[in-house]
Amino acid sequence: MEVNIVEQLFPNGLTVLTQLCSTLVLFLVAKHFLWASVKKFLDARADKMQEELALSQKAKEEAFADRKAALEQLNTASTKSEEIVSAAIQQAKQEKKHILAQADKEAAAVKQRAQEQIEAERREMYASMKKEMVDVAFSAAGKLIGEHEGEKVDRQAIDAFVKEAVGDGE
């Protein structure tokens, strides 16, 4: 069996022509009956893709706008929180000053009352001591003299003497 390689490599011209004609007929039939619906489908798909692309672009822009607004709100909130903290610190300092001033005032009042009480007790003690000295001196003078008629005059003289003695001691 002898095989002709040239015939195998190059097809028959009539077969090629028949194939080309059939392809042309199929193409024309497809174009005539299918082209409009395929084109309509492809156009609809392209429109839908374009619409989705526009929506995604719009969503992206909205996301950036929302992000910018959120950052502005965050900055505003941060500023407000700093102001609130600063105001609270300032108020706490003022309250501290007020409390310390009130405590100093109360301490001064307690100290003043204590001084007054000490002074009153001191005066009372001096008065008691003076009275005791007068009574002792009067009693001693009465025993020595033995008379009680000039008791009032003697008491006044002794009081004057004690006042003078206490005045020198203070």
PDB file of C-alpha atoms in Angstrom:
ATOM      1  CA  MET A   1       0.000   0.000   0.000  1.00  0.00           C
ATOM      2  CA  GLU A   2       1.377   3.157  -1.083  1.00  0.00           C
ATOM      3  CA  VAL A   3       0.386   6.388   0.620  1.00  0.00           C
ATOM      4  CA  ASN A   4       0.628   9.632  -1.167  1.00  0.00           C
ATOM      5  CA  ILE A   5       1.884  12.140   1.326  1.00  0.00           C
ATOM      6  CA  VAL A   6       1.102  15.178  -0.799  1.00  0.00           C
ATOM      7  CA  GLU A   7      -2.585  14.199  -0.957  1.00  0.00           C
ATOM      8  CA  GLN A   8      -2.592  13.696   2.751  1.00  0.00           C
ATOM      9  CA  LEU A   9      -0.960  17.064   3.460  1.00  0.00           C
ATOM     10  CA  PHE A  10      -3.074  19.154   1.094  1.00  0.00           C
ATOM     11  CA  PRO A  11      -6.837  18.613   1.122  1.00  0.00           C
ATOM     12  CA  ASN A  12      -8.932  18.272  -1.949  1.00  0.00           C
ATOM     13  CA  GLY A  13      -9.971  21.687  -3.369  1.00  0.00           C
ATOM     14  CA  LEU A  14     -13.595  20.654  -3.834  1.00  0.00           C
ATOM     15  CA  THR A  15     -13.792  19.537  -0.204  1.00  0.00           C
ATOM     16  CA  VAL A  16     -12.288  22.825   0.961  1.00  0.00           C
ATOM     17  CA  LEU A  17     -14.735  24.798  -1.172  1.00  0.00           C
ATOM     18  CA  THR A  18     -17.676  22.765   0.139  1.00  0.00           C
ATOM     19  CA  GLN A  19     -16.507  23.311   3.718  1.00  0.00           C
ATOM     20  CA  LEU A  20     -16.174  27.051   3.154  1.00  0.00           C
ATOM     21  CA  CYS A  21     -19.632  27.293   1.602  1.00  0.00           C
ATOM     22  CA  SER A  22     -21.232  25.325   4.435  1.00  0.00           C
ATOM     23  CA  THR A  23     -19.498  27.531   7.000  1.00  0.00           C
ATOM     24  CA  LEU A  24     -20.698  30.639   5.179  1.00  0.00           C
ATOM     25  CA  VAL A  25     -24.262  29.323   5.073  1.00  0.00           C
ATOM     26  CA  LEU A  26     -24.137  28.459   8.796  1.00  0.00           C
ATOM     27  CA  PHE A  27     -22.723  31.890   9.576  1.00  0.00           C
ATOM     28  CA  LEU A  28     -25.429  33.665   7.559  1.00  0.00           C
ATOM     29  CA  VAL A  29     -28.199  31.576   9.130  1.00  0.00           C
ATOM     30  CA  ALA A  30     -26.780  32.219  12.626  1.00  0.00           C
ATOM     31  CA  LYS A  31     -26.442  35.915  11.874  1.00  0.00           C
ATOM     32  CA  HIS A  32     -29.938  36.189  10.516  1.00  0.00           C
ATOM     33  CA  PHE A  33     -31.710  34.236  13.297  1.00  0.00           C
ATOM     34  CA  LEU A  34     -29.406  34.454  16.366  1.00  0.00           C
ATOM     35  CA  TRP A  35     -27.398  37.643  16.050  1.00  0.00           C
ATOM     36  CA  ALA A  36     -30.128  39.994  17.340  1.00  0.00           C
ATOM     37  CA  SER A  37     -30.900  37.924  20.448  1.00  0.00           C
ATOM     38  CA  VAL A  38     -27.204  37.260  21.192  1.00  0.00           C
ATOM     39  CA  LYS A  39     -26.392  40.955  20.710  1.00  0.00           C
ATOM     40  CA  LYS A  40     -29.346  41.879  22.937  1.00  0.00           C
ATOM     41  CA  PHE A  41     -28.148  39.426  25.609  1.00  0.00           C
ATOM     42  CA  LEU A  42     -24.564  40.705  25.413  1.00  0.00           C
ATOM     43  CA  ASP A  43     -25.726  44.341  25.526  1.00  0.00           C
ATOM     44  CA  ALA A  44     -27.942  43.602  28.533  1.00  0.00           C
ATOM     45  CA  ARG A  45     -25.057  41.874  30.264  1.00  0.00           C
ATOM     46  CA  ALA A  46     -22.713  44.772  29.482  1.00  0.00           C
ATOM     47  CA  ASP A  47     -25.311  47.247  30.794  1.00  0.00           C
ATOM     48  CA  LYS A  48     -25.746  45.202  33.957  1.00  0.00           C
ATOM     49  CA  MET A  49     -21.982  45.019  34.481  1.00  0.00           C
ATOM     50  CA  GLN A  50     -21.698  48.772  33.885  1.00  0.00           C
ATOM     51  CA  GLU A  51     -24.517  49.387  36.368  1.00  0.00           C
ATOM     52  CA  GLU A  52     -22.856  47.163  38.976  1.00  0.00           C
ATOM     53  CA  LEU A  53     -19.563  48.932  38.366  1.00  0.00           C
ATOM     54  CA  ALA A  54     -21.272  52.313  38.861  1.00  0.00           C
ATOM     55  CA  LEU A  55     -22.969  51.028  42.034  1.00  0.00           C
ATOM     56  CA  SER A  56     -19.687  49.713  43.389  1.00  0.00           C
ATOM     57  CA  GLN A  57     -18.010  53.047  42.593  1.00  0.00           C
ATOM     58  CA  LYS A  58     -20.844  54.886  44.347  1.00  0.00           C
ATOM     59  CA  ALA A  59     -20.589  52.519  47.339  1.00  0.00           C
ATOM     60  CA  LYS A  60     -16.842  53.102  47.442  1.00  0.00           C
ATOM     61  CA  GLU A  61     -17.348  56.883  47.428  1.00  0.00           C
ATOM     62  CA  GLU A  62     -20.000  56.584  50.155  1.00  0.00           C
ATOM     63  CA  ALA A  63     -17.650  54.412  52.193  1.00  0.00           C
ATOM     64  CA  PHE A  64     -14.899  57.019  51.875  1.00  0.00           C
ATOM     65  CA  ALA A  65     -17.369  59.769  52.821  1.00  0.00           C
ATOM     66  CA  ASP A  66     -18.575  57.711  55.810  1.00  0.00           C
ATOM     67  CA  ARG A  67     -14.982  57.055  56.828  1.00  0.00           C
ATOM     68  CA  LYS A  68     -14.185  60.755  56.617  1.00  0.00           C
ATOM     69  CA  ALA A  69     -17.304  61.601  58.656  1.00  0.00           C
ATOM     70  CA  ALA A  70     -16.394  58.939  61.223  1.00  0.00           C
ATOM     71  CA  LEU A  71     -12.870  60.340  61.535  1.00  0.00           C
ATOM     72  CA  GLU A  72     -14.291  63.840  61.995  1.00  0.00           C
ATOM     73  CA  GLN A  73     -16.693  62.541  64.654  1.00  0.00           C
ATOM     74  CA  LEU A  74     -13.829  60.720  66.343  1.00  0.00           C
ATOM     75  CA  ASN A  75     -11.722  63.878  66.352  1.00  0.00           C
ATOM     76  CA  THR A  76     -14.673  65.896  67.642  1.00  0.00           C
ATOM     77  CA  ALA A  77     -15.392  63.318  70.338  1.00  0.00           C
ATOM     78  CA  SER A  78     -11.724  63.238  71.293  1.00  0.00           C
ATOM     79  CA  THR A  79     -11.641  67.020  71.564  1.00  0.00           C
ATOM     80  CA  LYS A  80     -14.853  67.064  73.594  1.00  0.00           C
ATOM     81  CA  SER A  81     -13.583  64.334  75.909  1.00  0.00           C
ATOM     82  CA  GLU A  82     -10.357  66.286  76.459  1.00  0.00           C
ATOM     83  CA  GLU A  83     -12.419  69.389  77.240  1.00  0.00           C
ATOM     84  CA  ILE A  84     -14.620  67.421  79.649  1.00  0.00           C
ATOM     85  CA  VAL A  85     -11.599  65.915  81.401  1.00  0.00           C
ATOM     86  CA  SER A  86      -9.946  69.333  81.590  1.00  0.00           C
ATOM     87  CA  ALA A  87     -13.119  70.889  82.995  1.00  0.00           C
ATOM     88  CA  ALA A  88     -13.452  68.049  85.524  1.00  0.00           C
ATOM     89  CA  ILE A  89      -9.841  68.506  86.617  1.00  0.00           C
ATOM     90  CA  GLN A  90     -10.359  72.253  86.932  1.00  0.00           C
ATOM     91  CA  GLN A  91     -13.550  71.724  88.925  1.00  0.00           C
ATOM     92  CA  ALA A  92     -11.782  69.195  91.166  1.00  0.00           C
ATOM     93  CA  LYS A  93      -8.974  71.682  91.801  1.00  0.00           C
ATOM     94  CA  GLN A  94     -11.479  74.387  92.688  1.00  0.00           C
ATOM     95  CA  GLU A  95     -13.361  71.980  94.950  1.00  0.00           C
ATOM     96  CA  LYS A  96     -10.060  71.030  96.600  1.00  0.00           C
ATOM     97  CA  LYS A  97      -9.224  74.706  97.197  1.00  0.00           C
ATOM     98  CA  HIS A  98     -12.700  75.271  98.592  1.00  0.00           C
ATOM     99  CA  ILE A  99     -12.455  72.253 100.901  1.00  0.00           C
ATOM    100  CA  LEU A 100      -8.976  73.269 102.087  1.00  0.00           C
ATOM    101  CA  ALA A 101     -10.129  76.854 102.688  1.00  0.00           C
ATOM    102  CA  GLN A 102     -13.157  75.562 104.599  1.00  0.00           C
ATOM    103  CA  ALA A 103     -10.934  73.228 106.638  1.00  0.00           C
ATOM    104  CA  ASP A 104      -8.520  76.082 107.396  1.00  0.00           C
ATOM    105  CA  LYS A 105     -11.449  78.277 108.402  1.00  0.00           C
ATOM    106  CA  GLU A 106     -12.861  75.557 110.666  1.00  0.00           C
ATOM    107  CA  ALA A 107      -9.419  74.889 112.169  1.00  0.00           C
ATOM    108  CA  ALA A 108      -8.956  78.609 112.833  1.00  0.00           C
ATOM    109  CA  ALA A 109     -12.410  78.740 114.441  1.00  0.00           C
ATOM    110  CA  VAL A 110     -11.618  75.717 116.632  1.00  0.00           C
ATOM    111  CA  LYS A 111      -8.276  77.258 117.565  1.00  0.00           C
ATOM    112  CA  GLN A 112      -9.967  80.580 118.358  1.00  0.00           C
ATOM    113  CA  ARG A 113     -12.584  78.844 120.517  1.00  0.00           C
ATOM    114  CA  ALA A 114      -9.826  76.911 122.289  1.00  0.00           C
ATOM    115  CA  GLN A 115      -7.875  80.141 122.909  1.00  0.00           C
ATOM    116  CA  GLU A 116     -11.010  81.827 124.204  1.00  0.00           C
ATOM    117  CA  GLN A 117     -11.773  78.854 126.435  1.00  0.00           C
ATOM    118  CA  ILE A 118      -8.198  78.809 127.748  1.00  0.00           C
ATOM    119  CA  GLU A 119      -8.352  82.559 128.370  1.00  0.00           C
ATOM    120  CA  ALA A 120     -11.733  82.212 130.126  1.00  0.00           C
ATOM    121  CA  GLU A 121     -10.419  79.372 132.290  1.00  0.00           C
ATOM    122  CA  ARG A 122      -7.318  81.430 133.063  1.00  0.00           C
ATOM    123  CA  ARG A 123      -9.407  84.457 134.072  1.00  0.00           C
ATOM    124  CA  GLU A 124     -11.648  82.185 136.107  1.00  0.00           C
ATOM    125  CA  MET A 125      -8.620  80.632 137.768  1.00  0.00           C
ATOM    126  CA  TYR A 126      -7.150  84.075 138.553  1.00  0.00           C
ATOM    127  CA  ALA A 127     -10.514  85.246 139.887  1.00  0.00           C
ATOM    128  CA  SER A 128     -10.827  82.085 141.970  1.00  0.00           C
ATOM    129  CA  MET A 129      -7.274  82.469 143.211  1.00  0.00           C
ATOM    130  CA  LYS A 130      -7.847  86.133 144.006  1.00  0.00           C
ATOM    131  CA  LYS A 131     -11.047  85.305 145.870  1.00  0.00           C
ATOM    132  CA  GLU A 132      -9.292  82.527 147.745  1.00  0.00           C
ATOM    133  CA  MET A 133      -6.398  84.829 148.638  1.00  0.00           C
ATOM    134  CA  VAL A 134      -8.816  87.525 149.761  1.00  0.00           C
ATOM    135  CA  ASP A 135     -10.766  85.010 151.823  1.00  0.00           C
ATOM    136  CA  VAL A 136      -7.577  83.645 153.387  1.00  0.00           C
ATOM    137  CA  ALA A 137      -6.211  87.138 154.048  1.00  0.00           C
ATOM    138  CA  PHE A 138      -9.545  88.308 155.403  1.00  0.00           C
ATOM    139  CA  SER A 139      -9.891  85.240 157.588  1.00  0.00           C
ATOM    140  CA  ALA A 140      -6.341  85.674 158.883  1.00  0.00           C
ATOM    141  CA  ALA A 141      -6.866  89.371 159.496  1.00  0.00           C
ATOM    142  CA  GLY A 142     -10.169  88.644 161.201  1.00  0.00           C
ATOM    143  CA  LYS A 143      -8.545  86.145 163.530  1.00  0.00           C
ATOM    144  CA  LEU A 144      -5.720  88.500 164.256  1.00  0.00           C
ATOM    145  CA  ILE A 145      -7.867  91.533 164.813  1.00  0.00           C
ATOM    146  CA  GLY A 146     -10.847  89.701 166.118  1.00  0.00           C
ATOM    147  CA  GLU A 147     -13.368  92.136 164.798  1.00  0.00           C
ATOM    148  CA  HIS A 148     -15.631  91.876 161.867  1.00  0.00           C
ATOM    149  CA  GLU A 149     -17.155  95.318 161.795  1.00  0.00           C
ATOM    150  CA  GLY A 150     -14.992  96.871 159.094  1.00  0.00           C
ATOM    151  CA  GLU A 151     -15.169  93.724 157.013  1.00  0.00           C
ATOM    152  CA  LYS A 152     -16.428  95.533 153.922  1.00  0.00           C
ATOM    153  CA  VAL A 153     -13.687  98.150 154.025  1.00  0.00           C
ATOM    154  CA  ASP A 154     -11.062  95.520 154.660  1.00  0.00           C
ATOM    155  CA  ARG A 155     -12.315  93.403 151.786  1.00  0.00           C
ATOM    156  CA  GLN A 156     -12.083  96.392 149.403  1.00  0.00           C
ATOM    157  CA  ALA A 157      -8.549  97.169 150.523  1.00  0.00           C
ATOM    158  CA  ILE A 158      -7.465  93.552 150.086  1.00  0.00           C
ATOM    159  CA  ASP A 159      -9.113  93.371 146.630  1.00  0.00           C
ATOM    160  CA  ALA A 160      -7.209  96.492 145.570  1.00  0.00           C
ATOM    161  CA  PHE A 161      -3.968  94.989 146.862  1.00  0.00           C
ATOM    162  CA  VAL A 162      -4.578  91.670 145.041  1.00  0.00           C
ATOM    163  CA  LYS A 163      -5.426  93.479 141.818  1.00  0.00           C
ATOM    164  CA  GLU A 164      -2.225  95.421 142.063  1.00  0.00           C
ATOM    165  CA  ALA A 165      -0.232  92.261 142.824  1.00  0.00           C
ATOM    166  CA  VAL A 166      -1.879  90.266 140.045  1.00  0.00           C
ATOM    167  CA  GLY A 167      -1.386  93.178 137.611  1.00  0.00           C
ATOM    168  CA  ASP A 168       2.358  93.054 138.300  1.00  0.00           C
ATOM    169  CA  GLY A 169       2.438  89.253 137.901  1.00  0.00           C
ATOM    170  CA  GLU A 170       0.789  89.221 134.519  1.00  0.00           C
TER     171      GLU A 170
END
